[in-house]
Amino acid sequence: MDQVAVGVYPITSLFVGHSCRPNAAVLYKQGTQSLLTLDDILPGEPITIAYVDIVSTKAQRTQALKEKFGQDYACHCIRCEGDLAIVDAALDKGESLGLTEQDGLELMSKHIRSWSVLDMVKHAEAKEKDSWSPIQVLEPPEFAHFVSRIAAPDIYFASIDDRKRHTDNMYKVYMKEDRAHLLQRIPTAMAALLNVPEVPAFTLASIHAAEKLLVQRISEGKWVETSRCALYLFVIYRLMYPPLHPKLAYHTLILARSGWNALVEMELIGVEKKLERIYANGTRTWIELARNAIDVTFGRESSLWRDVIELQWVYERERKVKGTA
């Protein structure tokens, strides 16, 4: 999959302000720049996009904004000074561990190889979400499951257990009330995260390492490791980006495709039925999420829409053949 381009035309900054939790995003089609609204914008409310990398600390964003807009510039958005400031508090705590770029690569490489989905599911079935607090260190696998259970429990349990039946509405996190619900759950997840002494998984070194490894594992065709990397980044991006943001929508499709390829890979080498079932449930969930995200964000005329519809068709056909649809 090709990367989605990032950038804005210079004139944009004259009419569109900045926010680290923007209510709009920029899309391009054949050289034409368009603004996509990510939430309801009230009359008189400024339209905002992110002019700096959202996946960064508050200090980094502040410095980048001053370099772009002048030394007197200050951002007062919900991420910098509101309810989502706790995301930066948790990220700053992770950064205090001092992980280097190499540390991040070693950490993520190790865990995308050893990540045991079955162990995580057993833990989820045996304990309540708040019982993670005695843990002293949250590595990437535990982090992904820990945060998902608090921030998006319906999606989490649908992805691991087909006994917990779901409706189409569950996937529509893009409805106004569901977006507001997610916005309330993120601070709760971050508050729980702050109770864990060390969270090397929530550091920029780990995040950037995962982004590099994702590209590498895709090129190598190592789909099980790719899917683990994609799942970790999906959890990260849901904390950082608004639900309708093109970056998150595009990544959800990457997660869905890597999940499907991982399922095929595991079926070929042979794995126990429970693990195969969990991956099948997860893939179904990611495909539905990607379908809704691509539909709302990029539209049905985009090549990404054709990609996700084809993926869903292949998945449903193969599951019917196996008699598990």
PDB file of C-alpha atoms in Angstrom:
ATOM      1  CA  MET A   1       0.000   0.000   0.000  1.00  0.00           C
ATOM      2  CA  ASP A   2       1.218   3.466  -0.884  1.00  0.00           C
ATOM      3  CA  GLN A   3       1.544   6.174   1.729  1.00  0.00           C
ATOM      4  CA  VAL A   4      -1.022   8.980   1.814  1.00  0.00           C
ATOM      5  CA  ALA A   5       0.638  12.322   1.105  1.00  0.00           C
ATOM      6  CA  VAL A   6       0.902  14.930   3.840  1.00  0.00           C
ATOM      7  CA  GLY A   7       1.041  18.683   3.259  1.00  0.00           C
ATOM      8  CA  VAL A   8      -0.978  21.847   2.606  1.00  0.00           C
ATOM      9  CA  TYR A   9      -0.923  24.651   0.080  1.00  0.00           C
ATOM     10  CA  PRO A  10       0.648  27.831   1.569  1.00  0.00           C
ATOM     11  CA  ILE A  11      -2.568  29.844   1.239  1.00  0.00           C
ATOM     12  CA  THR A  12      -4.379  27.399   3.528  1.00  0.00           C
ATOM     13  CA  SER A  13      -2.877  28.862   6.696  1.00  0.00           C
ATOM     14  CA  LEU A  14      -4.461  32.233   5.900  1.00  0.00           C
ATOM     15  CA  PHE A  15      -7.958  30.791   6.286  1.00  0.00           C
ATOM     16  CA  VAL A  16      -7.637  27.612   8.365  1.00  0.00           C
ATOM     17  CA  GLY A  17      -6.260  27.586  11.900  1.00  0.00           C
ATOM     18  CA  HIS A  18      -4.301  24.961  13.778  1.00  0.00           C
ATOM     19  CA  SER A  19      -5.356  22.443  16.413  1.00  0.00           C
ATOM     20  CA  CYS A  20      -3.608  19.356  17.781  1.00  0.00           C
ATOM     21  CA  ARG A  21      -7.100  17.812  17.839  1.00  0.00           C
ATOM     22  CA  PRO A  22      -8.373  19.242  14.551  1.00  0.00           C
ATOM     23  CA  ASN A  23     -11.983  19.317  13.381  1.00  0.00           C
ATOM     24  CA  ALA A  24     -10.930  19.043   9.733  1.00  0.00           C
ATOM     25  CA  ALA A  25      -8.250  17.407   7.597  1.00  0.00           C
ATOM     26  CA  VAL A  26      -6.761  17.957   4.162  1.00  0.00           C
ATOM     27  CA  LEU A  27      -7.297  15.618   1.219  1.00  0.00           C
ATOM     28  CA  TYR A  28      -5.926  15.891  -2.317  1.00  0.00           C
ATOM     29  CA  LYS A  29      -7.368  14.675  -5.592  1.00  0.00           C
ATOM     30  CA  GLN A  30      -5.587  15.420  -8.859  1.00  0.00           C
ATOM     31  CA  GLY A  31      -3.910  18.487  -7.410  1.00  0.00           C
ATOM     32  CA  THR A  32      -7.053  19.874  -5.818  1.00  0.00           C
ATOM     33  CA  GLN A  33      -6.928  20.414  -2.065  1.00  0.00           C
ATOM     34  CA  SER A  34     -10.122  19.701  -0.150  1.00  0.00           C
ATOM     35  CA  LEU A  35     -11.052  20.054   3.498  1.00  0.00           C
ATOM     36  CA  LEU A  36     -12.782  17.111   5.159  1.00  0.00           C
ATOM     37  CA  THR A  37     -14.715  17.905   8.329  1.00  0.00           C
ATOM     38  CA  LEU A  38     -13.970  15.453  11.128  1.00  0.00           C
ATOM     39  CA  ASP A  39     -16.742  16.607  13.433  1.00  0.00           C
ATOM     40  CA  ASP A  40     -19.738  18.919  13.512  1.00  0.00           C
ATOM     41  CA  ILE A  41     -18.569  22.529  13.217  1.00  0.00           C
ATOM     42  CA  LEU A  42     -20.922  25.100  14.692  1.00  0.00           C
ATOM     43  CA  PRO A  43     -21.565  28.498  13.069  1.00  0.00           C
ATOM     44  CA  GLY A  44     -18.742  30.840  14.007  1.00  0.00           C
ATOM     45  CA  GLU A  45     -16.494  27.999  15.173  1.00  0.00           C
ATOM     46  CA  PRO A  46     -13.063  28.096  13.487  1.00  0.00           C
ATOM     47  CA  ILE A  47     -12.094  25.331  11.088  1.00  0.00           C
ATOM     48  CA  THR A  48      -8.814  23.748  12.168  1.00  0.00           C
ATOM     49  CA  ILE A  49      -6.296  21.276  10.808  1.00  0.00           C
ATOM     50  CA  ALA A  50      -2.998  20.038  12.240  1.00  0.00           C
ATOM     51  CA  TYR A  51       0.026  21.879  10.848  1.00  0.00           C
ATOM     52  CA  VAL A  52       2.478  19.769  12.871  1.00  0.00           C
ATOM     53  CA  ASP A  53       2.924  16.076  13.587  1.00  0.00           C
ATOM     54  CA  ILE A  54       0.222  15.027  16.052  1.00  0.00           C
ATOM     55  CA  VAL A  55       2.237  11.990  17.120  1.00  0.00           C
ATOM     56  CA  SER A  56       4.626  14.029  19.247  1.00  0.00           C
ATOM     57  CA  THR A  57       4.944  15.505  22.712  1.00  0.00           C
ATOM     58  CA  LYS A  58       3.457  18.866  23.624  1.00  0.00           C
ATOM     59  CA  ALA A  59       6.948  20.372  23.829  1.00  0.00           C
ATOM     60  CA  GLN A  60       7.784  19.166  20.315  1.00  0.00           C
ATOM     61  CA  ARG A  61       4.521  20.458  18.889  1.00  0.00           C
ATOM     62  CA  THR A  62       4.944  23.803  20.635  1.00  0.00           C
ATOM     63  CA  GLN A  63       8.448  24.244  19.213  1.00  0.00           C
ATOM     64  CA  ALA A  64       7.323  23.276  15.708  1.00  0.00           C
ATOM     65  CA  LEU A  65       4.388  25.693  15.870  1.00  0.00           C
ATOM     66  CA  LYS A  66       6.600  28.566  17.030  1.00  0.00           C
ATOM     67  CA  GLU A  67       8.976  27.892  14.145  1.00  0.00           C
ATOM     68  CA  LYS A  68       6.048  27.911  11.737  1.00  0.00           C
ATOM     69  CA  PHE A  69       3.899  30.747  13.079  1.00  0.00           C
ATOM     70  CA  GLY A  70       6.251  32.804  15.249  1.00  0.00           C
ATOM     71  CA  GLN A  71       7.554  32.747  18.806  1.00  0.00           C
ATOM     72  CA  ASP A  72       4.383  34.261  20.255  1.00  0.00           C
ATOM     73  CA  TYR A  73       2.152  31.481  18.938  1.00  0.00           C
ATOM     74  CA  ALA A  74       0.426  29.268  21.527  1.00  0.00           C
ATOM     75  CA  CYS A  75      -2.050  26.447  20.991  1.00  0.00           C
ATOM     76  CA  HIS A  76      -5.013  26.250  23.382  1.00  0.00           C
ATOM     77  CA  CYS A  77      -6.723  23.162  21.941  1.00  0.00           C
ATOM     78  CA  ILE A  78      -8.255  20.273  23.899  1.00  0.00           C
ATOM     79  CA  ARG A  79      -5.072  18.229  23.400  1.00  0.00           C
ATOM     80  CA  CYS A  80      -2.805  20.961  24.746  1.00  0.00           C
ATOM     81  CA  GLU A  81      -4.919  22.389  27.553  1.00  0.00           C
ATOM     82  CA  GLY A  82      -8.189  20.433  27.749  1.00  0.00           C
ATOM     83  CA  ASP A  83      -9.386  16.943  28.636  1.00  0.00           C
ATOM     84  CA  LEU A  84      -6.919  15.292  26.251  1.00  0.00           C
ATOM     85  CA  ALA A  85      -3.881  16.912  27.857  1.00  0.00           C
ATOM     86  CA  ILE A  86      -3.611  13.682  29.838  1.00  0.00           C
ATOM     87  CA  VAL A  87      -2.476  11.975  26.613  1.00  0.00           C
ATOM     88  CA  ASP A  88       0.636  14.165  26.654  1.00  0.00           C
ATOM     89  CA  ALA A  89       1.082  13.538  30.377  1.00  0.00           C
ATOM     90  CA  ALA A  90       1.204   9.795  29.702  1.00  0.00           C
ATOM     91  CA  LEU A  91       3.480  10.288  26.692  1.00  0.00           C
ATOM     92  CA  ASP A  92       5.845  12.499  28.704  1.00  0.00           C
ATOM     93  CA  LYS A  93       6.009   9.814  31.376  1.00  0.00           C
ATOM     94  CA  GLY A  94       6.980   7.286  28.729  1.00  0.00           C
ATOM     95  CA  GLU A  95       9.578   9.649  27.294  1.00  0.00           C
ATOM     96  CA  SER A  96      11.173   9.938  30.735  1.00  0.00           C
ATOM     97  CA  LEU A  97      12.402   6.348  30.264  1.00  0.00           C
ATOM     98  CA  GLY A  98      14.889   7.727  27.740  1.00  0.00           C
ATOM     99  CA  LEU A  99      14.447   5.062  25.058  1.00  0.00           C
ATOM    100  CA  THR A 100      16.633   5.579  22.003  1.00  0.00           C
ATOM    101  CA  GLU A 101      15.625   4.841  18.423  1.00  0.00           C
ATOM    102  CA  GLN A 102      17.557   1.560  18.629  1.00  0.00           C
ATOM    103  CA  ASP A 103      15.852   0.679  21.913  1.00  0.00           C
ATOM    104  CA  GLY A 104      12.496   1.165  20.216  1.00  0.00           C
ATOM    105  CA  LEU A 105      13.435  -1.049  17.282  1.00  0.00           C
ATOM    106  CA  GLU A 106      14.685  -3.816  19.551  1.00  0.00           C
ATOM    107  CA  LEU A 107      11.614  -3.592  21.766  1.00  0.00           C
ATOM    108  CA  MET A 108       9.095  -3.698  18.922  1.00  0.00           C
ATOM    109  CA  SER A 109      11.009  -6.350  16.948  1.00  0.00           C
ATOM    110  CA  LYS A 110      11.035  -8.597  19.991  1.00  0.00           C
ATOM    111  CA  HIS A 111       7.365  -8.216  20.800  1.00  0.00           C
ATOM    112  CA  ILE A 112       5.889  -8.537  17.321  1.00  0.00           C
ATOM    113  CA  ARG A 113       7.651 -11.905  17.199  1.00  0.00           C
ATOM    114  CA  SER A 114       6.595 -13.108  20.661  1.00  0.00           C
ATOM    115  CA  TRP A 115       3.159 -11.448  20.974  1.00  0.00           C
ATOM    116  CA  SER A 116       0.743 -14.130  22.234  1.00  0.00           C
ATOM    117  CA  VAL A 117      -2.840 -13.234  21.385  1.00  0.00           C
ATOM    118  CA  LEU A 118      -4.078 -16.279  23.306  1.00  0.00           C
ATOM    119  CA  ASP A 119      -2.329 -15.140  26.488  1.00  0.00           C
ATOM    120  CA  MET A 120      -3.837 -11.673  26.161  1.00  0.00           C
ATOM    121  CA  VAL A 121      -7.317 -13.103  25.596  1.00  0.00           C
ATOM    122  CA  LYS A 122      -7.009 -15.438  28.577  1.00  0.00           C
ATOM    123  CA  HIS A 123      -6.007 -12.463  30.700  1.00  0.00           C
ATOM    124  CA  ALA A 124      -8.991 -10.489  29.411  1.00  0.00           C
ATOM    125  CA  GLU A 125     -11.405 -13.332  30.143  1.00  0.00           C
ATOM    126  CA  ALA A 126     -10.048 -13.892  33.634  1.00  0.00           C
ATOM    127  CA  LYS A 127      -9.802 -10.348  34.959  1.00  0.00           C
ATOM    128  CA  GLU A 128     -11.536  -7.008  34.955  1.00  0.00           C
ATOM    129  CA  LYS A 129      -9.874  -4.142  33.096  1.00  0.00           C
ATOM    130  CA  ASP A 130      -8.838  -2.338  36.270  1.00  0.00           C
ATOM    131  CA  SER A 131      -6.935  -5.386  37.491  1.00  0.00           C
ATOM    132  CA  TRP A 132      -3.995  -4.471  35.240  1.00  0.00           C
ATOM    133  CA  SER A 133      -2.876  -1.825  37.715  1.00  0.00           C
ATOM    134  CA  PRO A 134      -0.501  -4.123  39.678  1.00  0.00           C
ATOM    135  CA  ILE A 135       1.557  -4.588  36.495  1.00  0.00           C
ATOM    136  CA  GLN A 136       4.914  -2.854  36.777  1.00  0.00           C
ATOM    137  CA  VAL A 137       5.750  -2.643  33.064  1.00  0.00           C
ATOM    138  CA  LEU A 138       3.410  -2.443  30.055  1.00  0.00           C
ATOM    139  CA  GLU A 139       5.044  -3.827  26.932  1.00  0.00           C
ATOM    140  CA  PRO A 140       3.439  -3.364  23.468  1.00  0.00           C
ATOM    141  CA  PRO A 141       1.130  -6.442  23.543  1.00  0.00           C
ATOM    142  CA  GLU A 142      -0.203  -5.671  27.017  1.00  0.00           C
ATOM    143  CA  PHE A 143      -0.487  -1.985  26.146  1.00  0.00           C
ATOM    144  CA  ALA A 144      -2.602  -2.653  23.052  1.00  0.00           C
ATOM    145  CA  HIS A 145      -5.039  -4.898  24.919  1.00  0.00           C
ATOM    146  CA  PHE A 146      -5.048  -2.767  28.070  1.00  0.00           C
ATOM    147  CA  VAL A 147      -5.901   0.479  26.286  1.00  0.00           C
ATOM    148  CA  SER A 148      -8.371  -1.121  23.858  1.00  0.00           C
ATOM    149  CA  ARG A 149     -10.423  -2.680  26.627  1.00  0.00           C
ATOM    150  CA  ILE A 150     -10.898   0.682  28.302  1.00  0.00           C
ATOM    151  CA  ALA A 151     -11.114   3.010  25.290  1.00  0.00           C
ATOM    152  CA  ALA A 152     -13.138   0.770  22.938  1.00  0.00           C
ATOM    153  CA  PRO A 153     -14.513  -2.284  24.830  1.00  0.00           C
ATOM    154  CA  ASP A 154     -17.217  -3.132  22.258  1.00  0.00           C
ATOM    155  CA  ILE A 155     -14.720  -3.270  19.409  1.00  0.00           C
ATOM    156  CA  TYR A 156     -12.176  -5.095  21.559  1.00  0.00           C
ATOM    157  CA  PHE A 157     -14.467  -7.945  22.585  1.00  0.00           C
ATOM    158  CA  ALA A 158     -16.029  -8.272  19.124  1.00  0.00           C
ATOM    159  CA  SER A 159     -12.533  -8.737  17.710  1.00  0.00           C
ATOM    160  CA  ILE A 160     -11.682 -11.670  19.983  1.00  0.00           C
ATOM    161  CA  ASP A 161     -14.975 -13.490  20.630  1.00  0.00           C
ATOM    162  CA  ASP A 162     -17.738 -14.256  18.138  1.00  0.00           C
ATOM    163  CA  ARG A 163     -20.054 -15.202  21.010  1.00  0.00           C
ATOM    164  CA  LYS A 164     -20.318 -11.505  21.792  1.00  0.00           C
ATOM    165  CA  ARG A 165     -22.508 -10.739  18.814  1.00  0.00           C
ATOM    166  CA  HIS A 166     -22.537  -7.248  17.498  1.00  0.00           C
ATOM    167  CA  THR A 167     -24.641  -5.039  15.272  1.00  0.00           C
ATOM    168  CA  ASP A 168     -23.637  -2.781  12.408  1.00  0.00           C
ATOM    169  CA  ASN A 169     -24.099   0.174  14.732  1.00  0.00           C
ATOM    170  CA  MET A 170     -21.174  -1.014  16.832  1.00  0.00           C
ATOM    171  CA  TYR A 171     -18.825  -0.200  13.971  1.00  0.00           C
ATOM    172  CA  LYS A 172     -20.207   3.286  13.452  1.00  0.00           C
ATOM    173  CA  VAL A 173     -17.783   5.006  15.807  1.00  0.00           C
ATOM    174  CA  TYR A 174     -18.078   7.778  13.259  1.00  0.00           C
ATOM    175  CA  MET A 175     -21.499   8.867  14.552  1.00  0.00           C
ATOM    176  CA  LYS A 176     -21.494  12.018  16.671  1.00  0.00           C
ATOM    177  CA  GLU A 177     -22.565  10.323  19.917  1.00  0.00           C
ATOM    178  CA  ASP A 178     -19.996   7.545  19.509  1.00  0.00           C
ATOM    179  CA  ARG A 179     -17.209  10.014  18.805  1.00  0.00           C
ATOM    180  CA  ALA A 180     -18.165  11.861  21.983  1.00  0.00           C
ATOM    181  CA  HIS A 181     -18.155   8.563  23.891  1.00  0.00           C
ATOM    182  CA  LEU A 182     -14.638   7.771  22.664  1.00  0.00           C
ATOM    183  CA  LEU A 183     -13.510  11.256  23.663  1.00  0.00           C
ATOM    184  CA  GLN A 184     -14.672  10.505  27.208  1.00  0.00           C
ATOM    185  CA  ARG A 185     -12.968   7.119  27.337  1.00  0.00           C
ATOM    186  CA  ILE A 186      -9.522   8.271  26.216  1.00  0.00           C
ATOM    187  CA  PRO A 187      -8.801  10.231  29.443  1.00  0.00           C
ATOM    188  CA  THR A 188      -9.980   7.214  31.455  1.00  0.00           C
ATOM    189  CA  ALA A 189      -7.555   4.949  29.592  1.00  0.00           C
ATOM    190  CA  MET A 190      -4.711   7.424  30.030  1.00  0.00           C
ATOM    191  CA  ALA A 191      -5.419   7.807  33.753  1.00  0.00           C
ATOM    192  CA  ALA A 192      -5.166   4.031  34.120  1.00  0.00           C
ATOM    193  CA  LEU A 193      -1.947   4.077  32.095  1.00  0.00           C
ATOM    194  CA  LEU A 194      -0.424   6.648  34.433  1.00  0.00           C
ATOM    195  CA  ASN A 195      -0.901   4.194  37.311  1.00  0.00           C
ATOM    196  CA  VAL A 196       1.548   1.759  35.689  1.00  0.00           C
ATOM    197  CA  PRO A 197       5.156   2.528  36.746  1.00  0.00           C
ATOM    198  CA  GLU A 198       6.743   1.943  33.318  1.00  0.00           C
ATOM    199  CA  VAL A 199       5.087   1.972  29.890  1.00  0.00           C
ATOM    200  CA  PRO A 200       7.841   1.649  27.264  1.00  0.00           C
ATOM    201  CA  ALA A 201       5.122   0.900  24.711  1.00  0.00           C
ATOM    202  CA  PHE A 202       3.854   4.487  24.905  1.00  0.00           C
ATOM    203  CA  THR A 203       6.996   6.274  23.783  1.00  0.00           C
ATOM    204  CA  LEU A 204       7.916   7.977  20.528  1.00  0.00           C
ATOM    205  CA  ALA A 205      10.810   5.552  20.075  1.00  0.00           C
ATOM    206  CA  SER A 206       8.415   2.594  20.122  1.00  0.00           C
ATOM    207  CA  ILE A 207       5.830   4.300  17.918  1.00  0.00           C
ATOM    208  CA  HIS A 208       8.342   5.340  15.250  1.00  0.00           C
ATOM    209  CA  ALA A 209       9.964   1.903  15.388  1.00  0.00           C
ATOM    210  CA  ALA A 210       6.586   0.264  14.810  1.00  0.00           C
ATOM    211  CA  GLU A 211       5.961   2.493  11.788  1.00  0.00           C
ATOM    212  CA  LYS A 212       9.304   1.470  10.273  1.00  0.00           C
ATOM    213  CA  LEU A 213       8.802  -2.209  11.076  1.00  0.00           C
ATOM    214  CA  LEU A 214       5.318  -2.169   9.577  1.00  0.00           C
ATOM    215  CA  VAL A 215       6.723  -1.139   6.195  1.00  0.00           C
ATOM    216  CA  GLN A 216       9.562  -3.667   6.475  1.00  0.00           C
ATOM    217  CA  ARG A 217       7.338  -6.596   7.439  1.00  0.00           C
ATOM    218  CA  ILE A 218       4.892  -5.817   4.636  1.00  0.00           C
ATOM    219  CA  SER A 219       7.751  -5.840   2.110  1.00  0.00           C
ATOM    220  CA  GLU A 220       8.998  -9.131   3.589  1.00  0.00           C
ATOM    221  CA  GLY A 221       5.546 -10.716   3.528  1.00  0.00           C
ATOM    222  CA  LYS A 222       5.633 -11.536   7.245  1.00  0.00           C
ATOM    223  CA  TRP A 223       1.942 -11.007   7.812  1.00  0.00           C
ATOM    224  CA  VAL A 224       1.512 -12.254  11.358  1.00  0.00           C
ATOM    225  CA  GLU A 225       4.159  -9.819  12.576  1.00  0.00           C
ATOM    226  CA  THR A 226       2.708  -7.132  10.309  1.00  0.00           C
ATOM    227  CA  SER A 227      -0.751  -7.574  11.827  1.00  0.00           C
ATOM    228  CA  ARG A 228       0.614  -7.258  15.362  1.00  0.00           C
ATOM    229  CA  CYS A 229       2.487  -4.109  14.430  1.00  0.00           C
ATOM    230  CA  ALA A 230      -0.597  -2.695  12.714  1.00  0.00           C
ATOM    231  CA  LEU A 231      -2.789  -3.440  15.739  1.00  0.00           C
ATOM    232  CA  TYR A 232      -0.395  -1.664  18.086  1.00  0.00           C
ATOM    233  CA  LEU A 233      -0.327   1.396  15.814  1.00  0.00           C
ATOM    234  CA  PHE A 234      -4.120   1.332  15.463  1.00  0.00           C
ATOM    235  CA  VAL A 235      -4.424   1.694  19.235  1.00  0.00           C
ATOM    236  CA  ILE A 236      -1.840   4.507  19.234  1.00  0.00           C
ATOM    237  CA  TYR A 237      -3.491   6.394  16.383  1.00  0.00           C
ATOM    238  CA  ARG A 238      -6.936   6.196  18.004  1.00  0.00           C
ATOM    239  CA  LEU A 239      -5.490   8.048  20.974  1.00  0.00           C
ATOM    240  CA  MET A 240      -3.866  10.723  18.820  1.00  0.00           C
ATOM    241  CA  TYR A 241      -6.160  11.263  15.826  1.00  0.00           C
ATOM    242  CA  PRO A 242      -9.892  12.062  15.599  1.00  0.00           C
ATOM    243  CA  PRO A 243     -11.882   8.954  14.507  1.00  0.00           C
ATOM    244  CA  LEU A 244     -12.594  10.297  11.005  1.00  0.00           C
ATOM    245  CA  HIS A 245      -9.024  11.437  10.285  1.00  0.00           C
ATOM    246  CA  PRO A 246      -7.687  10.141   6.930  1.00  0.00           C
ATOM    247  CA  LYS A 247      -4.520   8.837   8.609  1.00  0.00           C
ATOM    248  CA  LEU A 248      -6.555   6.621  10.927  1.00  0.00           C
ATOM    249  CA  ALA A 249      -8.989   5.541   8.208  1.00  0.00           C
ATOM    250  CA  TYR A 250      -6.140   4.537   5.903  1.00  0.00           C
ATOM    251  CA  HIS A 251      -4.347   2.683   8.679  1.00  0.00           C
ATOM    252  CA  THR A 252      -7.528   0.774   9.547  1.00  0.00           C
ATOM    253  CA  LEU A 253      -7.495  -0.629   6.017  1.00  0.00           C
ATOM    254  CA  ILE A 254      -3.847  -1.639   6.466  1.00  0.00           C
ATOM    255  CA  LEU A 255      -4.834  -3.396   9.695  1.00  0.00           C
ATOM    256  CA  ALA A 256      -7.711  -5.209   7.972  1.00  0.00           C
ATOM    257  CA  ARG A 257      -5.584  -6.377   5.048  1.00  0.00           C
ATOM    258  CA  SER A 258      -2.686  -7.485   7.250  1.00  0.00           C
ATOM    259  CA  GLY A 259      -5.140  -9.313   9.524  1.00  0.00           C
ATOM    260  CA  TRP A 260      -6.559 -11.225   6.574  1.00  0.00           C
ATOM    261  CA  ASN A 261      -3.112 -12.070   5.186  1.00  0.00           C
ATOM    262  CA  ALA A 262      -2.021 -13.210   8.662  1.00  0.00           C
ATOM    263  CA  LEU A 263      -5.074 -15.474   8.897  1.00  0.00           C
ATOM    264  CA  VAL A 264      -4.220 -17.074   5.548  1.00  0.00           C
ATOM    265  CA  GLU A 265      -0.583 -17.456   6.624  1.00  0.00           C
ATOM    266  CA  MET A 266      -1.571 -19.191   9.867  1.00  0.00           C
ATOM    267  CA  GLU A 267      -4.003 -21.518   8.121  1.00  0.00           C
ATOM    268  CA  LEU A 268      -1.219 -22.605   5.787  1.00  0.00           C
ATOM    269  CA  ILE A 269       1.240 -23.403   8.580  1.00  0.00           C
ATOM    270  CA  GLY A 270      -1.424 -24.816  10.892  1.00  0.00           C
ATOM    271  CA  VAL A 271      -2.398 -23.286  14.228  1.00  0.00           C
ATOM    272  CA  GLU A 272      -4.811 -24.300  16.944  1.00  0.00           C
ATOM    273  CA  LYS A 273      -8.467 -23.632  16.222  1.00  0.00           C
ATOM    274  CA  LYS A 274      -8.991 -21.088  18.993  1.00  0.00           C
ATOM    275  CA  LEU A 275      -6.190 -18.858  17.705  1.00  0.00           C
ATOM    276  CA  GLU A 276      -7.491 -19.155  14.147  1.00  0.00           C
ATOM    277  CA  ARG A 277     -10.980 -18.217  15.341  1.00  0.00           C
ATOM    278  CA  ILE A 278      -9.660 -15.157  17.190  1.00  0.00           C
ATOM    279  CA  TYR A 279      -7.820 -13.960  14.082  1.00  0.00           C
ATOM    280  CA  ALA A 280     -10.930 -14.582  11.970  1.00  0.00           C
ATOM    281  CA  ASN A 281     -13.054 -12.538  14.375  1.00  0.00           C
ATOM    282  CA  GLY A 282     -10.438  -9.801  14.473  1.00  0.00           C
ATOM    283  CA  THR A 283     -10.176  -9.672  10.685  1.00  0.00           C
ATOM    284  CA  ARG A 284     -13.951  -9.432  10.323  1.00  0.00           C
ATOM    285  CA  THR A 285     -13.995  -6.557  12.833  1.00  0.00           C
ATOM    286  CA  TRP A 286     -11.135  -4.666  11.164  1.00  0.00           C
ATOM    287  CA  ILE A 287     -12.722  -5.046   7.725  1.00  0.00           C
ATOM    288  CA  GLU A 288     -16.028  -3.629   8.957  1.00  0.00           C
ATOM    289  CA  LEU A 289     -14.261  -0.753  10.691  1.00  0.00           C
ATOM    290  CA  ALA A 290     -12.184  -0.050   7.580  1.00  0.00           C
ATOM    291  CA  ARG A 291     -15.271  -0.158   5.366  1.00  0.00           C
ATOM    292  CA  ASN A 292     -17.067   2.427   7.469  1.00  0.00           C
ATOM    293  CA  ALA A 293     -13.954   4.588   7.805  1.00  0.00           C
ATOM    294  CA  ILE A 294     -13.134   4.589   4.087  1.00  0.00           C
ATOM    295  CA  ASP A 295     -16.775   5.223   3.170  1.00  0.00           C
ATOM    296  CA  VAL A 296     -17.053   8.314   5.358  1.00  0.00           C
ATOM    297  CA  THR A 297     -13.530   9.676   4.903  1.00  0.00           C
ATOM    298  CA  PHE A 298     -12.482   8.917   1.314  1.00  0.00           C
ATOM    299  CA  GLY A 299     -15.840   8.061  -0.272  1.00  0.00           C
ATOM    300  CA  ARG A 300     -17.054   5.306  -2.578  1.00  0.00           C
ATOM    301  CA  GLU A 301     -15.377   6.749  -5.646  1.00  0.00           C
ATOM    302  CA  SER A 302     -11.909   6.201  -4.170  1.00  0.00           C
ATOM    303  CA  SER A 303      -9.592   3.299  -4.931  1.00  0.00           C
ATOM    304  CA  LEU A 304      -9.468   2.583  -1.196  1.00  0.00           C
ATOM    305  CA  TRP A 305     -13.212   1.863  -1.219  1.00  0.00           C
ATOM    306  CA  ARG A 306     -12.724  -0.680  -4.000  1.00  0.00           C
ATOM    307  CA  ASP A 307      -9.865  -2.224  -2.018  1.00  0.00           C
ATOM    308  CA  VAL A 308     -11.914  -2.698   1.138  1.00  0.00           C
ATOM    309  CA  ILE A 309     -14.980  -4.045  -0.719  1.00  0.00           C
ATOM    310  CA  GLU A 310     -12.788  -6.578  -2.525  1.00  0.00           C
ATOM    311  CA  LEU A 311     -11.166  -7.564   0.775  1.00  0.00           C
ATOM    312  CA  GLN A 312     -14.555  -8.045   2.429  1.00  0.00           C
ATOM    313  CA  TRP A 313     -15.789 -10.156  -0.485  1.00  0.00           C
ATOM    314  CA  VAL A 314     -12.725 -12.413  -0.375  1.00  0.00           C
ATOM    315  CA  TYR A 315     -12.987 -12.781   3.402  1.00  0.00           C
ATOM    316  CA  GLU A 316     -16.690 -13.687   3.361  1.00  0.00           C
ATOM    317  CA  ARG A 317     -16.249 -16.109   0.465  1.00  0.00           C
ATOM    318  CA  GLU A 318     -13.396 -17.958   2.170  1.00  0.00           C
ATOM    319  CA  ARG A 319     -15.182 -18.115   5.541  1.00  0.00           C
ATOM    320  CA  LYS A 320     -18.261 -19.573   3.850  1.00  0.00           C
ATOM    321  CA  VAL A 321     -16.085 -22.204   2.209  1.00  0.00           C
ATOM    322  CA  LYS A 322     -14.750 -23.118   5.649  1.00  0.00           C
ATOM    323  CA  GLY A 323     -18.279 -23.171   7.039  1.00  0.00           C
ATOM    324  CA  THR A 324     -17.567 -20.555   9.699  1.00  0.00           C
ATOM    325  CA  ALA A 325     -19.320 -17.530   8.292  1.00  0.00           C
TER     326      ALA A 325
END
